[in-house]
Amino acid sequence: MNVIDHVRDMAAAGLHSNVRIMSSLLLTMSNNNPELFSPSQKYQLLVYHADAIFHDKEYRNAACKYSMALQQKKVLSKTSKVRTSTGGGASNIQSQVGHVGLREFYIVSLPSEIEVKYKIAECYTILKLDKDAIAVLDGIPSRQRTPKINMMLANLYRKAGQERSAVTSYKEVLRQCPLALDAIIGLLSLSVKGAEVASMTMDVIQSIPNLDWLSIWIKAYAFIHAGDNHRAINTICSLEKKSLLRDNVDLLVSLADVYFRAGDTKNSILKFEQAQMLDPYLIKGMDVYGYLMAREGHLEDVEVLGGRLFNISDQHAEPWVISGFYSKRYSRALYLGAKAIQLNSNSVQALLLKGAALRNMGRVQEAIIHFREAMRLAPCRLDCYEGLIDCYLASNGIREAMGMANNIYKTLGANAQTLTILATVCLEDPVTQEKAKTLLDKALAQRPDYTKAVVKKAELLSREQKYEEGIALLRNALANQSDCVLHRMLGDFLVAVSDYQEAMDQYSIALSLDPNDQKSLEGMQKMEKEESPTDATVELDGDDMEGSGEDGDLEGSDSEAAQWADQEQWFGMQ
């Protein structure tokens, strides 16, 4: 056993710091005396040294050392005879390997060149050098690509917009590993038909007991990526009810996310909480859960959630995003969103947070870039489109906003959410006010409890000074739910008809739901200053009746002391 064997054993034992020191010393010796180690031994030392550096998270340095190892491997390949180390002759090694040839022994025992290339690509990926990573992996012949190489390539291709190549690589992963479920999700997200994906797993489903649920699982995620939230919810619920899959955390998180996409906040929060109870260390999906809680005004709970997630791991995007939800400064939210994106460039919620911060700081064009990237990553999430539409409206781009809203309406169909988005844009143009009213009526006919539609309809009634009709609308909406914005808006309407006592009650309820609701506070303070009912004349303009706040003034300053006076400006309602 020579010194290289000892280094190899330390590497296998996970003694990375020891390997780094020893291999560094041995490489220096080799540089000063090239005859000290054979080309194969030097190659091994370079790989073990690079592995230790990689473990220390010095990825640029590790990539350099891995590249040096590959150069050394080329020298080794050109050598017709393998030089033995000074610790023993060829006869000793030959006696260890028996009938296996000397050259074959070294080739078998040497670190894999393919694995070294994968490590280089992994370094480049971490360093956000995706093009370099693709170039390295593309250099590996197709037949020599392992499943993890194809998986990395597929993810990189997808991120780079090379969808056809991504599909090919994902399919290759499934050919080798038919139960690679993340590869299945990758294919479905690239619009590959669920039936085609299911056919690639049929053999393994039929040959292994208790896998009959997999075809239903594939169908559920096919519905998710097709934007068919209703059928996705029904399919996941049918899976979740199966005794063998009951209380599966991943299914619950997926179900919560689909409820969120469908605009069902109550059930989404319920499922997220159920998943948390089953797994207290759950991180996946908690950024969406935190967003919903913040939008409901539960900022203290959001702060507790963020702290708990930081204790679990600060190397995920979720805790940073959640911290942004209760930050009181735009610049702070911008930093937290950027940090989250640095950790996970595919975090949709991080992109939305940063986009919202940029939009509210008046940097609309930069915000548009982030919302577009969020749309690319999650083409079936309506909040990505809403953010972009808000940016267009903020920069007086009504035509662009209308085009985007019409595109969503045609692509995803006439449901309560798409109808309300289109109505929101129509409300910005006096010419299309009647169209907005028709669209909102259709949305409320489908979902009478859809908060965004109720808010927009109330805004329209306020403009038309139809206060009694607005009161009836809001009372009906509040019959089956309790929402801060709806209570506050009802208070505003009641003030308009001089019902001050009930208006005060509604403002109080709104503040009990969200103590930070500035508009409810202002409403109460305004009433307290009124000397008599006859003096209480309240003009309900667009700003006072702003429900989602996302169409308001986005050019606010960003001084360090600036508070997020109105949470609605950040958390649109669904």
mmCIF file of C-alpha atoms in Angstrom, residues 3-148:
data_model
loop_
_atom_site.group_PDB
_atom_site.id
_atom_site.type_symbol
_atom_site.label_atom_id
_atom_site.label_comp_id
_atom_site.label_asym_id
_atom_site.label_seq_id
_atom_site.Cartn_x
_atom_site.Cartn_y
_atom_site.Cartn_z
ATOM 1 C CA VAL A 3 0.884 6.882 -0.160
ATOM 2 C CA ILE A 4 -1.684 7.382 -2.920
ATOM 3 C CA ASP A 5 -3.708 4.511 -1.483
ATOM 4 C CA HIS A 6 -3.692 6.232 1.914
ATOM 5 C CA VAL A 7 -4.955 9.473 0.331
ATOM 6 C CA ARG A 8 -7.677 7.518 -1.482
ATOM 7 C CA ASP A 9 -8.757 5.826 1.755
ATOM 8 C CA MET A 10 -8.907 9.166 3.588
ATOM 9 C CA ALA A 11 -11.047 10.573 0.767
ATOM 10 C CA ALA A 12 -13.367 7.578 0.967
ATOM 11 C CA ALA A 13 -13.595 8.059 4.742
ATOM 12 C CA GLY A 14 -14.676 11.704 4.291
ATOM 13 C CA LEU A 15 -11.511 13.184 5.841
ATOM 14 C CA HIS A 16 -11.572 16.064 3.370
ATOM 15 C CA SER A 17 -9.422 18.546 5.297
ATOM 16 C CA ASN A 18 -6.749 15.874 5.758
ATOM 17 C CA VAL A 19 -6.887 14.967 2.077
ATOM 18 C CA ARG A 20 -6.507 18.600 1.073
ATOM 19 C CA ILE A 21 -3.364 19.119 3.141
ATOM 20 C CA MET A 22 -1.722 15.825 2.216
ATOM 21 C CA SER A 23 -2.533 15.977 -1.495
ATOM 22 C CA SER A 24 -1.261 19.554 -1.678
ATOM 23 C CA LEU A 25 2.081 18.497 -0.200
ATOM 24 C CA LEU A 26 2.377 15.473 -2.493
ATOM 25 C CA LEU A 27 1.543 17.544 -5.589
ATOM 26 C CA THR A 28 4.243 20.031 -4.672
ATOM 27 C CA MET A 29 6.707 17.148 -4.331
ATOM 28 C CA SER A 30 5.617 15.880 -7.757
ATOM 29 C CA ASN A 31 6.105 19.302 -9.334
ATOM 30 C CA ASN A 32 9.628 19.517 -7.927
ATOM 31 C CA ASN A 33 10.436 15.947 -8.932
ATOM 32 C CA PRO A 34 8.303 14.755 -11.897
ATOM 33 C CA GLU A 35 9.729 11.229 -11.605
ATOM 34 C CA LEU A 36 8.383 10.811 -8.072
ATOM 35 C CA PHE A 37 4.863 9.722 -9.100
ATOM 36 C CA SER A 38 3.485 8.066 -12.190
ATOM 37 C CA PRO A 39 1.044 9.981 -14.458
ATOM 38 C CA SER A 40 -1.839 7.894 -13.097
ATOM 39 C CA GLN A 41 -0.879 8.660 -9.496
ATOM 40 C CA LYS A 42 -0.632 12.368 -10.202
ATOM 41 C CA TYR A 43 -4.074 12.228 -11.849
ATOM 42 C CA GLN A 44 -5.494 10.589 -8.735
ATOM 43 C CA LEU A 45 -3.891 13.196 -6.473
ATOM 44 C CA LEU A 46 -5.344 16.043 -8.541
ATOM 45 C CA VAL A 47 -8.842 14.546 -8.377
ATOM 46 C CA TYR A 48 -8.695 13.906 -4.629
ATOM 47 C CA HIS A 49 -7.319 17.417 -4.078
ATOM 48 C CA ALA A 50 -10.114 18.926 -6.205
ATOM 49 C CA ASP A 51 -12.724 16.893 -4.337
ATOM 50 C CA ALA A 52 -11.480 18.281 -1.014
ATOM 51 C CA ILE A 53 -11.602 21.837 -2.360
ATOM 52 C CA PHE A 54 -15.121 21.228 -3.687
ATOM 53 C CA HIS A 55 -16.152 20.063 -0.224
ATOM 54 C CA ASP A 56 -14.865 23.397 1.138
ATOM 55 C CA LYS A 57 -17.206 25.164 -1.340
ATOM 56 C CA GLU A 58 -14.361 26.825 -3.242
ATOM 57 C CA TYR A 59 -16.027 26.026 -6.532
ATOM 58 C CA ARG A 60 -13.952 28.150 -8.903
ATOM 59 C CA ASN A 61 -10.750 26.739 -7.460
ATOM 60 C CA ALA A 62 -12.179 23.208 -7.580
ATOM 61 C CA ALA A 63 -13.159 23.591 -11.259
ATOM 62 C CA CYS A 64 -9.592 24.685 -12.031
ATOM 63 C CA LYS A 65 -8.100 21.686 -10.227
ATOM 64 C CA TYR A 66 -10.516 19.258 -11.905
ATOM 65 C CA SER A 67 -9.510 20.714 -15.282
ATOM 66 C CA MET A 68 -5.856 20.152 -14.394
ATOM 67 C CA ALA A 69 -6.746 16.547 -13.577
ATOM 68 C CA LEU A 70 -8.335 16.107 -17.008
ATOM 69 C CA GLN A 71 -5.204 17.479 -18.662
ATOM 70 C CA GLN A 72 -3.183 14.974 -16.688
ATOM 71 C CA LYS A 73 -5.568 12.224 -17.815
ATOM 72 C CA LYS A 74 -4.808 13.099 -21.435
ATOM 73 C CA VAL A 75 -1.100 12.625 -20.706
ATOM 74 C CA LEU A 76 -1.907 9.294 -19.098
ATOM 75 C CA SER A 77 -3.946 8.165 -22.108
ATOM 76 C CA LYS A 78 -1.022 8.854 -24.406
ATOM 77 C CA THR A 79 1.379 6.849 -22.265
ATOM 78 C CA SER A 80 1.859 3.372 -23.629
ATOM 79 C CA LYS A 81 3.192 2.062 -20.349
ATOM 80 C CA VAL A 82 2.038 3.019 -16.871
ATOM 81 C CA ARG A 83 4.900 4.133 -14.708
ATOM 82 C CA THR A 84 4.812 2.615 -11.263
ATOM 83 C CA SER A 85 5.354 4.584 -8.095
ATOM 84 C CA THR A 86 8.692 4.571 -6.291
ATOM 85 C CA GLY A 87 7.091 2.556 -3.503
ATOM 86 C CA GLY A 88 7.068 -0.737 -5.443
ATOM 87 C CA GLY A 89 7.700 -2.377 -8.794
ATOM 88 C CA ALA A 90 5.301 -3.589 -11.410
ATOM 89 C CA SER A 91 5.747 -7.184 -10.267
ATOM 90 C CA ASN A 92 4.262 -6.354 -6.834
ATOM 91 C CA ILE A 93 1.188 -4.743 -8.384
ATOM 92 C CA GLN A 94 0.880 -7.587 -10.903
ATOM 93 C CA SER A 95 0.815 -10.068 -8.049
ATOM 94 C CA GLN A 96 -2.074 -8.086 -6.467
ATOM 95 C CA VAL A 97 -4.245 -8.101 -9.557
ATOM 96 C CA GLY A 98 -3.621 -11.653 -10.724
ATOM 97 C CA HIS A 99 -4.686 -12.278 -14.286
ATOM 98 C CA VAL A 100 -5.850 -8.641 -14.816
ATOM 99 C CA GLY A 101 -3.327 -6.705 -16.895
ATOM 100 C CA LEU A 102 -1.282 -3.893 -15.365
ATOM 101 C CA ARG A 103 -2.749 -1.191 -17.588
ATOM 102 C CA GLU A 104 -6.299 -2.508 -17.019
ATOM 103 C CA PHE A 105 -5.743 -2.424 -13.240
ATOM 104 C CA TYR A 106 -4.897 1.272 -13.270
ATOM 105 C CA ILE A 107 -7.755 2.122 -15.623
ATOM 106 C CA VAL A 108 -10.247 0.311 -13.368
ATOM 107 C CA SER A 109 -8.950 1.874 -10.156
ATOM 108 C CA LEU A 110 -8.586 5.457 -11.427
ATOM 109 C CA PRO A 111 -11.273 8.064 -10.686
ATOM 110 C CA SER A 112 -13.755 8.266 -13.547
ATOM 111 C CA GLU A 113 -13.049 10.926 -16.163
ATOM 112 C CA ILE A 114 -16.812 11.237 -16.717
ATOM 113 C CA GLU A 115 -17.307 11.882 -13.011
ATOM 114 C CA VAL A 116 -14.617 14.576 -13.089
ATOM 115 C CA LYS A 117 -16.403 16.331 -15.948
ATOM 116 C CA TYR A 118 -19.660 16.134 -14.021
ATOM 117 C CA LYS A 119 -17.950 17.756 -11.031
ATOM 118 C CA ILE A 120 -16.662 20.587 -13.232
ATOM 119 C CA ALA A 121 -20.178 21.132 -14.554
ATOM 120 C CA GLU A 122 -21.507 21.099 -11.001
ATOM 121 C CA CYS A 123 -19.009 23.825 -10.060
ATOM 122 C CA TYR A 124 -20.023 25.930 -13.054
ATOM 123 C CA THR A 125 -23.709 25.498 -12.225
ATOM 124 C CA ILE A 126 -23.174 26.695 -8.657
ATOM 125 C CA LEU A 127 -21.178 29.651 -10.017
ATOM 126 C CA LYS A 128 -24.100 30.480 -12.389
ATOM 127 C CA LEU A 129 -21.906 29.709 -15.410
ATOM 128 C CA ASP A 130 -24.598 27.655 -17.109
ATOM 129 C CA LYS A 131 -23.188 27.944 -20.631
ATOM 130 C CA ASP A 132 -19.832 26.593 -19.467
ATOM 131 C CA ALA A 133 -21.577 23.751 -17.637
ATOM 132 C CA ILE A 134 -23.529 22.811 -20.768
ATOM 133 C CA ALA A 135 -20.348 22.914 -22.843
ATOM 134 C CA VAL A 136 -18.595 20.482 -20.481
ATOM 135 C CA LEU A 137 -21.494 18.021 -20.374
ATOM 136 C CA ASP A 138 -22.124 18.283 -24.125
ATOM 137 C CA GLY A 139 -18.537 17.077 -24.552
ATOM 138 C CA ILE A 140 -19.450 13.736 -23.002
ATOM 139 C CA PRO A 141 -20.577 11.212 -25.662
ATOM 140 C CA SER A 142 -24.292 10.377 -25.352
ATOM 141 C CA ARG A 143 -23.629 6.696 -24.654
ATOM 142 C CA GLN A 144 -21.381 7.556 -21.706
ATOM 143 C CA ARG A 145 -23.837 9.919 -20.018
ATOM 144 C CA THR A 146 -25.129 8.638 -16.697
ATOM 145 C CA PRO A 147 -28.669 9.462 -15.471
ATOM 146 C CA LYS A 148 -27.429 12.279 -13.239
#
